[in-house]
mmCIF file with all atom_site columns, C-alpha atoms and ligand atoms in Angstrom:
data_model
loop_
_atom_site.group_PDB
_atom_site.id
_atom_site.type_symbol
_atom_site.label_atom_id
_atom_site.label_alt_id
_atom_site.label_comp_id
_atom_site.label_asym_id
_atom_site.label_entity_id
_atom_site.label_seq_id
_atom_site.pdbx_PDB_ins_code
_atom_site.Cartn_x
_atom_site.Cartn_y
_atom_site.Cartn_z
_atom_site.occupancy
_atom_site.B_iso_or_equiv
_atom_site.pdbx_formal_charge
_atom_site.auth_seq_id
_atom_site.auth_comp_id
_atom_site.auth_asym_id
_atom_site.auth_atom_id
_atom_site.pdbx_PDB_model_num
ATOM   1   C  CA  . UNK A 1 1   ? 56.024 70.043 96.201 1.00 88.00 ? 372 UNK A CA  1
ATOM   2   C  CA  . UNK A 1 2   ? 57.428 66.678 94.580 1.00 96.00 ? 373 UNK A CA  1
ATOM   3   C  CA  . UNK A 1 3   ? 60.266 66.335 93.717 1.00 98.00 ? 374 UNK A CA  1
ATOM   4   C  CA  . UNK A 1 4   ? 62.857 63.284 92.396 1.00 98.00 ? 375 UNK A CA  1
ATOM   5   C  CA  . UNK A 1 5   ? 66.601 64.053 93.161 1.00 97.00 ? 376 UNK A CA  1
ATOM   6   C  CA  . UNK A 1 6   ? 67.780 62.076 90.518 1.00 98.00 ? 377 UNK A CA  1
ATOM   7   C  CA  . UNK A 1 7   ? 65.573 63.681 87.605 1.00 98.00 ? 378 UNK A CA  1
ATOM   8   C  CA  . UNK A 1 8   ? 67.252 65.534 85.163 1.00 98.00 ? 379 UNK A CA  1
ATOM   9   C  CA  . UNK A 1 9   ? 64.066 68.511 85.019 1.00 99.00 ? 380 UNK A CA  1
ATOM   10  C  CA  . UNK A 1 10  ? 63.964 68.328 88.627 1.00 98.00 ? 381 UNK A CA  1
ATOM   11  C  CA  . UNK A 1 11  ? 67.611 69.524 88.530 1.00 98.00 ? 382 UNK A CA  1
ATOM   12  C  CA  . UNK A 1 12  ? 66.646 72.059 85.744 1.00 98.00 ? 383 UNK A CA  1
ATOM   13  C  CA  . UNK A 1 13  ? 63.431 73.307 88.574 1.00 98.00 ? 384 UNK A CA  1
ATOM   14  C  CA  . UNK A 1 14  ? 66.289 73.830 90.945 1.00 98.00 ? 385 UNK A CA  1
ATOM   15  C  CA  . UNK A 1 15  ? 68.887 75.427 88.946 1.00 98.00 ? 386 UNK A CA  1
ATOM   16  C  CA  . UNK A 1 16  ? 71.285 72.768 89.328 1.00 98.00 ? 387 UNK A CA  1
ATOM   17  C  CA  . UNK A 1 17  ? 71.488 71.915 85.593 1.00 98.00 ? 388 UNK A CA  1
ATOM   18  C  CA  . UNK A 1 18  ? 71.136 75.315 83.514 1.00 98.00 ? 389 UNK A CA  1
ATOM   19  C  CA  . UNK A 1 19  ? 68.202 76.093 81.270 1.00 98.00 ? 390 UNK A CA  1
ATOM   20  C  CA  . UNK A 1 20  ? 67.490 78.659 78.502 1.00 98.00 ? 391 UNK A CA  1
ATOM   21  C  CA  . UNK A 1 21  ? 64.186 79.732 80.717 1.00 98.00 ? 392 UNK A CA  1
ATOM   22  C  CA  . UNK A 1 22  ? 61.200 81.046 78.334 1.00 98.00 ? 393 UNK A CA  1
ATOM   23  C  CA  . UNK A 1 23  ? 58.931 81.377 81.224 1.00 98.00 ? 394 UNK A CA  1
ATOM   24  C  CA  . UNK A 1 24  ? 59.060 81.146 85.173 1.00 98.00 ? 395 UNK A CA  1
ATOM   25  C  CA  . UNK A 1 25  ? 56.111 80.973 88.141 1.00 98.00 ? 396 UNK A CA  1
ATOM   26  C  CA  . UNK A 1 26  ? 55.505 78.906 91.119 1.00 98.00 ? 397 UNK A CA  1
ATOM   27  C  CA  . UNK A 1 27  ? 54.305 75.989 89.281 1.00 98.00 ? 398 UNK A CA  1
ATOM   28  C  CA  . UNK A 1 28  ? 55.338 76.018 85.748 1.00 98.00 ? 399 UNK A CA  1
ATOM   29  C  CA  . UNK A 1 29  ? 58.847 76.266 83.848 1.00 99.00 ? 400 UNK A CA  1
ATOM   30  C  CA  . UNK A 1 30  ? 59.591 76.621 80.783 1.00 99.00 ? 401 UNK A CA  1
ATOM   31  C  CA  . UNK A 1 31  ? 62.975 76.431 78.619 1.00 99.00 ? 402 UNK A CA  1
ATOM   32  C  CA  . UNK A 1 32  ? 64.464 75.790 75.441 1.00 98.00 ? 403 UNK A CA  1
ATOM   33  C  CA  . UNK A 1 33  ? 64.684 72.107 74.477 1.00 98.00 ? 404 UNK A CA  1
ATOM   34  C  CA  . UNK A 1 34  ? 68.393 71.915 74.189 1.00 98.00 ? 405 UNK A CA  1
ATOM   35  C  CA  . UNK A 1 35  ? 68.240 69.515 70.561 1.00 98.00 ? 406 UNK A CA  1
ATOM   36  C  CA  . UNK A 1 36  ? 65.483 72.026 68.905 1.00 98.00 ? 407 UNK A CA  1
ATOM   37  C  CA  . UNK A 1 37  ? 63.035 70.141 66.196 1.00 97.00 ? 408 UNK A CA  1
ATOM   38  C  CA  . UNK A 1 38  ? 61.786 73.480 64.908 1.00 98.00 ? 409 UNK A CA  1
ATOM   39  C  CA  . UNK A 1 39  ? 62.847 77.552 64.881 1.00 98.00 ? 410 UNK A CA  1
ATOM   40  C  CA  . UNK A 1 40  ? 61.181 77.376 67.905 1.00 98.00 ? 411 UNK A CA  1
ATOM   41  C  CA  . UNK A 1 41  ? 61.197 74.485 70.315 1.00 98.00 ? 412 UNK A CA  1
ATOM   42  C  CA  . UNK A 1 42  ? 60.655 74.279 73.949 1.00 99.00 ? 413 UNK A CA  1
ATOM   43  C  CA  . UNK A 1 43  ? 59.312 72.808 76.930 1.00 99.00 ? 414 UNK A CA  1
ATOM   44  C  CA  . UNK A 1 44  ? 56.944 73.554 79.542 1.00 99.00 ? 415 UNK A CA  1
ATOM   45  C  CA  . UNK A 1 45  ? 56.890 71.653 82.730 1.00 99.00 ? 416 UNK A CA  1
ATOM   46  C  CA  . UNK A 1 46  ? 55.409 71.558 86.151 1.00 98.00 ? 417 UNK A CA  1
ATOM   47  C  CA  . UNK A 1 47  ? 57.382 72.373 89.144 1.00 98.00 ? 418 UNK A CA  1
ATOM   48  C  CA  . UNK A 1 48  ? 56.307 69.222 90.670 1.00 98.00 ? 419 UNK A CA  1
ATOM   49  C  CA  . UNK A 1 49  ? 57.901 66.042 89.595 1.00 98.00 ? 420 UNK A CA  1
ATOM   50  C  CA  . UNK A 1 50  ? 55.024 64.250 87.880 1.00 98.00 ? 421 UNK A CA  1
ATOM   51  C  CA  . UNK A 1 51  ? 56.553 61.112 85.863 1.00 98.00 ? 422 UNK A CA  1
ATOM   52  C  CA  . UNK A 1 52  ? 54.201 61.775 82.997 1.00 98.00 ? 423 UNK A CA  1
ATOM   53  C  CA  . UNK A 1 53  ? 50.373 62.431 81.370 1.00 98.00 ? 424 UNK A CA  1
ATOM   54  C  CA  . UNK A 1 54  ? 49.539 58.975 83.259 1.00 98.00 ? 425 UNK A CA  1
ATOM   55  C  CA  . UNK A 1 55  ? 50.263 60.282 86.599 1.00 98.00 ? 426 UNK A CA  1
ATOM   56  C  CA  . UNK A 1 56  ? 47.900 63.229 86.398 1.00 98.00 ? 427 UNK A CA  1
ATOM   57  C  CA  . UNK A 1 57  ? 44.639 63.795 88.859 1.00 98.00 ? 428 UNK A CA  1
ATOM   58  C  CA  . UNK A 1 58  ? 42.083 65.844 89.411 1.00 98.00 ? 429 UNK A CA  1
ATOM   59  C  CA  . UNK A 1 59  ? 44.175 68.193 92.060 1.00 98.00 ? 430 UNK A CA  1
ATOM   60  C  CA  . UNK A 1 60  ? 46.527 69.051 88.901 1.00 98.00 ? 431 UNK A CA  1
ATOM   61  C  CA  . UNK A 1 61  ? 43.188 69.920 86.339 1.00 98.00 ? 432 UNK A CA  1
ATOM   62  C  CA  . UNK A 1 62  ? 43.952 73.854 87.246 1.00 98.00 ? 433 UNK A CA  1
ATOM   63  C  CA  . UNK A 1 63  ? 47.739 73.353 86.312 1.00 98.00 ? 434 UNK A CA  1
ATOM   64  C  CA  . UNK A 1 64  ? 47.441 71.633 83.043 1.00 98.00 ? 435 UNK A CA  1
ATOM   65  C  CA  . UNK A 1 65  ? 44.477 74.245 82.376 1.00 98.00 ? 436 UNK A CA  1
ATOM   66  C  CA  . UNK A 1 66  ? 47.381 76.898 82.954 1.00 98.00 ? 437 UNK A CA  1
ATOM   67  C  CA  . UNK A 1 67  ? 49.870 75.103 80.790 1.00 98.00 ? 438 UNK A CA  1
ATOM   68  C  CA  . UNK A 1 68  ? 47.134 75.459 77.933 1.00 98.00 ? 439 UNK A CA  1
ATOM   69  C  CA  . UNK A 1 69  ? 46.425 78.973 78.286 1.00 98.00 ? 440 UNK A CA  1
ATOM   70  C  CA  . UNK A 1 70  ? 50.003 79.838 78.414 1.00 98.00 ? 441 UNK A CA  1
ATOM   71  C  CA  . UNK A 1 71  ? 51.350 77.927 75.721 1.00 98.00 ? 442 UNK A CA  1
ATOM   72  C  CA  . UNK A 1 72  ? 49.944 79.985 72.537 1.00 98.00 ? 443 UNK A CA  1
ATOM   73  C  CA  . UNK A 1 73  ? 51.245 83.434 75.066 1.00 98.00 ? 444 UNK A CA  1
ATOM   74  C  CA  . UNK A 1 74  ? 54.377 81.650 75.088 1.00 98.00 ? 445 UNK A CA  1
ATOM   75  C  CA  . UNK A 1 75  ? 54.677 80.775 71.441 1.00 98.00 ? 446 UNK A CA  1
ATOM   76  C  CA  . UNK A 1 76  ? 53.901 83.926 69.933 1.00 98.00 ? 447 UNK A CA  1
ATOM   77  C  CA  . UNK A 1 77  ? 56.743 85.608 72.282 1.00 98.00 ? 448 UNK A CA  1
ATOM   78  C  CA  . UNK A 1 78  ? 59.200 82.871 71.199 1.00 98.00 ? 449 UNK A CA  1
ATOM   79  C  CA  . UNK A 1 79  ? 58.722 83.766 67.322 1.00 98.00 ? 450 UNK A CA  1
ATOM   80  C  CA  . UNK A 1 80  ? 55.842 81.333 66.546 1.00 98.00 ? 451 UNK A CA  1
ATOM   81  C  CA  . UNK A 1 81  ? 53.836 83.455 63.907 1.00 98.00 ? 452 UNK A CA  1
ATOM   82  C  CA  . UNK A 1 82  ? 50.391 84.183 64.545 1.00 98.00 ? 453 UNK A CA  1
ATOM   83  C  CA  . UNK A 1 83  ? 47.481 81.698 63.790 1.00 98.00 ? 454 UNK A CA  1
ATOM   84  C  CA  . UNK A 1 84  ? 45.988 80.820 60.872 1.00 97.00 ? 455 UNK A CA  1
ATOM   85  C  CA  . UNK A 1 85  ? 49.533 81.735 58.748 1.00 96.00 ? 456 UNK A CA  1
ATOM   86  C  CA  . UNK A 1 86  ? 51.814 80.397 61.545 1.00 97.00 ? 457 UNK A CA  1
ATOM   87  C  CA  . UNK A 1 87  ? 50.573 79.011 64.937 1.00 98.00 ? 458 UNK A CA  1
ATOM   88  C  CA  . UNK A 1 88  ? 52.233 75.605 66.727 1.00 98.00 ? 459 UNK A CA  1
ATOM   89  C  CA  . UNK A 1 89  ? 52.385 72.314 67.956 1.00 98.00 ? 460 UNK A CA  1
ATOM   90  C  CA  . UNK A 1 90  ? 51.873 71.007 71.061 1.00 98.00 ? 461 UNK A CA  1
ATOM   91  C  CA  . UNK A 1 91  ? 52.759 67.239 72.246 1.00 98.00 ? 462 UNK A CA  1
ATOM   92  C  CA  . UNK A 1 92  ? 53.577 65.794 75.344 1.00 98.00 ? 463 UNK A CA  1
ATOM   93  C  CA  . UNK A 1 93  ? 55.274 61.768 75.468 1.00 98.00 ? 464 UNK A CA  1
ATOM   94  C  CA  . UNK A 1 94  ? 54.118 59.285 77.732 1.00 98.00 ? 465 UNK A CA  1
ATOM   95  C  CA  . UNK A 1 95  ? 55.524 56.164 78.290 1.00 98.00 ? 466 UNK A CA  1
ATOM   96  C  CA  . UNK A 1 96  ? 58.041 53.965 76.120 1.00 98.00 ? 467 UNK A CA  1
ATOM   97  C  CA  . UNK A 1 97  ? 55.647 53.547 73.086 1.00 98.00 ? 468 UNK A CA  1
ATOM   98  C  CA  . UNK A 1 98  ? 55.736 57.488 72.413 1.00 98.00 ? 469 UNK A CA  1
ATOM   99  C  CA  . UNK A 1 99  ? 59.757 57.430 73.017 1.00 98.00 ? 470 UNK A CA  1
ATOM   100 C  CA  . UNK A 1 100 ? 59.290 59.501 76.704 1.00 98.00 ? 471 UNK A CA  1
ATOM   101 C  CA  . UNK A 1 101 ? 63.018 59.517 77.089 1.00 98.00 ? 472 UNK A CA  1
ATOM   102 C  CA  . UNK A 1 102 ? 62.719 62.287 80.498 1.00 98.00 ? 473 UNK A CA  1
ATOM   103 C  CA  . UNK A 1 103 ? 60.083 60.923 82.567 1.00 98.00 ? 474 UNK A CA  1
ATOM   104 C  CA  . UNK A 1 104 ? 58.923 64.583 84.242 1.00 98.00 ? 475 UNK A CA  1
ATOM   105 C  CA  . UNK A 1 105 ? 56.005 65.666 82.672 1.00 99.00 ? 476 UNK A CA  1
ATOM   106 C  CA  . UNK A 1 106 ? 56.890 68.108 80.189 1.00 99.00 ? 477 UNK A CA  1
ATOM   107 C  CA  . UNK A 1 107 ? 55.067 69.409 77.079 1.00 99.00 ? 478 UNK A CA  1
ATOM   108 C  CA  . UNK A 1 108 ? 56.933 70.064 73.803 1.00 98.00 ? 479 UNK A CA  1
ATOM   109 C  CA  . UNK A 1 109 ? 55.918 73.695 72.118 1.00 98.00 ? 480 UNK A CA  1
ATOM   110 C  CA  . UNK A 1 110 ? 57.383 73.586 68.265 1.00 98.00 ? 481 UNK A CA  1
ATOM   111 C  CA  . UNK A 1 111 ? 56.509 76.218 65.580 1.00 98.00 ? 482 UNK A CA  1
ATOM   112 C  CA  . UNK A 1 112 ? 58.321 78.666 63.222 1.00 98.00 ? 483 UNK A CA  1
ATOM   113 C  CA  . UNK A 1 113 ? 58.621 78.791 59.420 1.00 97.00 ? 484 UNK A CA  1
ATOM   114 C  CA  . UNK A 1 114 ? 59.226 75.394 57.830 1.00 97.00 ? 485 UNK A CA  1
ATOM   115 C  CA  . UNK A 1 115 ? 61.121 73.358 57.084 1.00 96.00 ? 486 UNK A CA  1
ATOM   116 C  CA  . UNK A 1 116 ? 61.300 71.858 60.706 1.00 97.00 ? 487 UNK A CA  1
ATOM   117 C  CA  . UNK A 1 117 ? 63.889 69.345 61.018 1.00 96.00 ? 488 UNK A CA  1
ATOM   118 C  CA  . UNK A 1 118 ? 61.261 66.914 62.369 1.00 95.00 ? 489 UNK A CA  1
ATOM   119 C  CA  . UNK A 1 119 ? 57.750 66.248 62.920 1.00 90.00 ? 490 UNK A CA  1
HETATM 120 P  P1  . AMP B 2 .   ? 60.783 63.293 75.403 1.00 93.48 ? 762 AMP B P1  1
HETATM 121 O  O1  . AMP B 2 .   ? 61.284 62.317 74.384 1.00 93.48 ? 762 AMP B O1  1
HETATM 122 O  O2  . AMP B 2 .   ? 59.409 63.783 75.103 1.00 93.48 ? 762 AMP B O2  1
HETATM 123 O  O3  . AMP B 2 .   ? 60.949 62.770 76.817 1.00 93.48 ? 762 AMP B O3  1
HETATM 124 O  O4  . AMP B 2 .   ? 61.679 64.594 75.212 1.00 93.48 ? 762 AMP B O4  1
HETATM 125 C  C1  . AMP B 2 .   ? 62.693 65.003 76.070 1.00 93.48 ? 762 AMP B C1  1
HETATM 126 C  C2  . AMP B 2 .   ? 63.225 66.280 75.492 1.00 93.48 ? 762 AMP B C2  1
HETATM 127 O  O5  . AMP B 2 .   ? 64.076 66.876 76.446 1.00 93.48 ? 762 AMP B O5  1
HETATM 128 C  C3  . AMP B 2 .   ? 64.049 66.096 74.208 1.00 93.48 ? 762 AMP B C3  1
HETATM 129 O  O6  . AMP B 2 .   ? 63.480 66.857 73.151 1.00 93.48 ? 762 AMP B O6  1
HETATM 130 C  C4  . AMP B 2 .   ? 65.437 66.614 74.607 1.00 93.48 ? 762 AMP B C4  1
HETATM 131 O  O7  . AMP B 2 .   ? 66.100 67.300 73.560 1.00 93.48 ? 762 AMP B O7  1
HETATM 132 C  C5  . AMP B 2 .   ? 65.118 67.524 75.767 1.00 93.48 ? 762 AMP B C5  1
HETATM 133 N  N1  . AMP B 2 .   ? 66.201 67.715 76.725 1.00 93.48 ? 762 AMP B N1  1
HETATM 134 C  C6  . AMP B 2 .   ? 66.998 66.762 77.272 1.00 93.48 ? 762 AMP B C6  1
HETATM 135 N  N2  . AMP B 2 .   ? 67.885 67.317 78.118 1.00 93.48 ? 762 AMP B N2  1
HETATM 136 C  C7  . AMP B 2 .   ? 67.636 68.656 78.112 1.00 93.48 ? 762 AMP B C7  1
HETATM 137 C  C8  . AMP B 2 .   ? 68.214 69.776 78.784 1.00 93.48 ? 762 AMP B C8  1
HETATM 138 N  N3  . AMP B 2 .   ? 69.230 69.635 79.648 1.00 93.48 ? 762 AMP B N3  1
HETATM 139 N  N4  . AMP B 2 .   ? 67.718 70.999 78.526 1.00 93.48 ? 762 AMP B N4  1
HETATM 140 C  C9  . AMP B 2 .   ? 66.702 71.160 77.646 1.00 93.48 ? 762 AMP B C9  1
HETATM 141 N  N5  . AMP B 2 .   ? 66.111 70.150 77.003 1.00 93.48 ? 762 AMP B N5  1
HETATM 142 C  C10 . AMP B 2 .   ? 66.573 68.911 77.225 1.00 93.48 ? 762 AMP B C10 1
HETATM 143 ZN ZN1 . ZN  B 3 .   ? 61.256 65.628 87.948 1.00 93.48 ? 763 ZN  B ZN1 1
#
């Protein structure tokens, strides 16, 4: 698996920088985002180091498939209420015109009553 020593989710993959973890299997992570927008705010990530949405092929199409199918699981567990009241966002950066500040692939859930503090 791919992996970038000096990349800060890398570190969080490896337990070397702690994490609020949400969710755990041999390809995916996910953990609180540690400056929340929303009630509920976190991240899910692949294992593997991939930079960002621009990296992607087709070997990963199962893995992003997974992310998708887990992410309304995972929202619902993490207090999202349920869709068509409550439900979520999903959004994932990529590159310097969306603001990607951590360039490991990762995909932002938010959701929870409003007022969010952004977005
Ligand atoms: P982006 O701008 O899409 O690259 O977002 C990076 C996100 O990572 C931001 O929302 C940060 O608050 C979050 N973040 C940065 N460091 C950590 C960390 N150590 N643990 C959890 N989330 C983090
Ligand atoms: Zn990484």
């Amino acid at each position: 698996m791919s992996t970038d020593p000096d990349c800060l989710f890398c570190k969080i993959v490896a337990g070397k920088i702690p994490s609020r973890k949400v969710y755990e299997d041999d390809e995916i992570l996910a953990f609180h985002d540690i400056n929340p927008w929303a009630p509920v705010h976190f991240l899910m990530i692949p294992k593997a180091h991939i930079p960002s949405m621009a990296q992607l092929a087709p070997e990963h199409e199962a893995l992003m498939g997974r992310m998708m199918l887990l992410a309304p699981r995972l929202a619902l567990q993490e207090g999202c209420r349920p869709y068509p009241e409550g439900g979520f966002r999903l959004f994932t950066n990529t590159g310097a015109d969306s603001r990607q500040e951590v360039h490991h692939l990762h995909i932002h859930v938010t959701g929870g009553p409003r007022p969010w503090l952004r977005g």
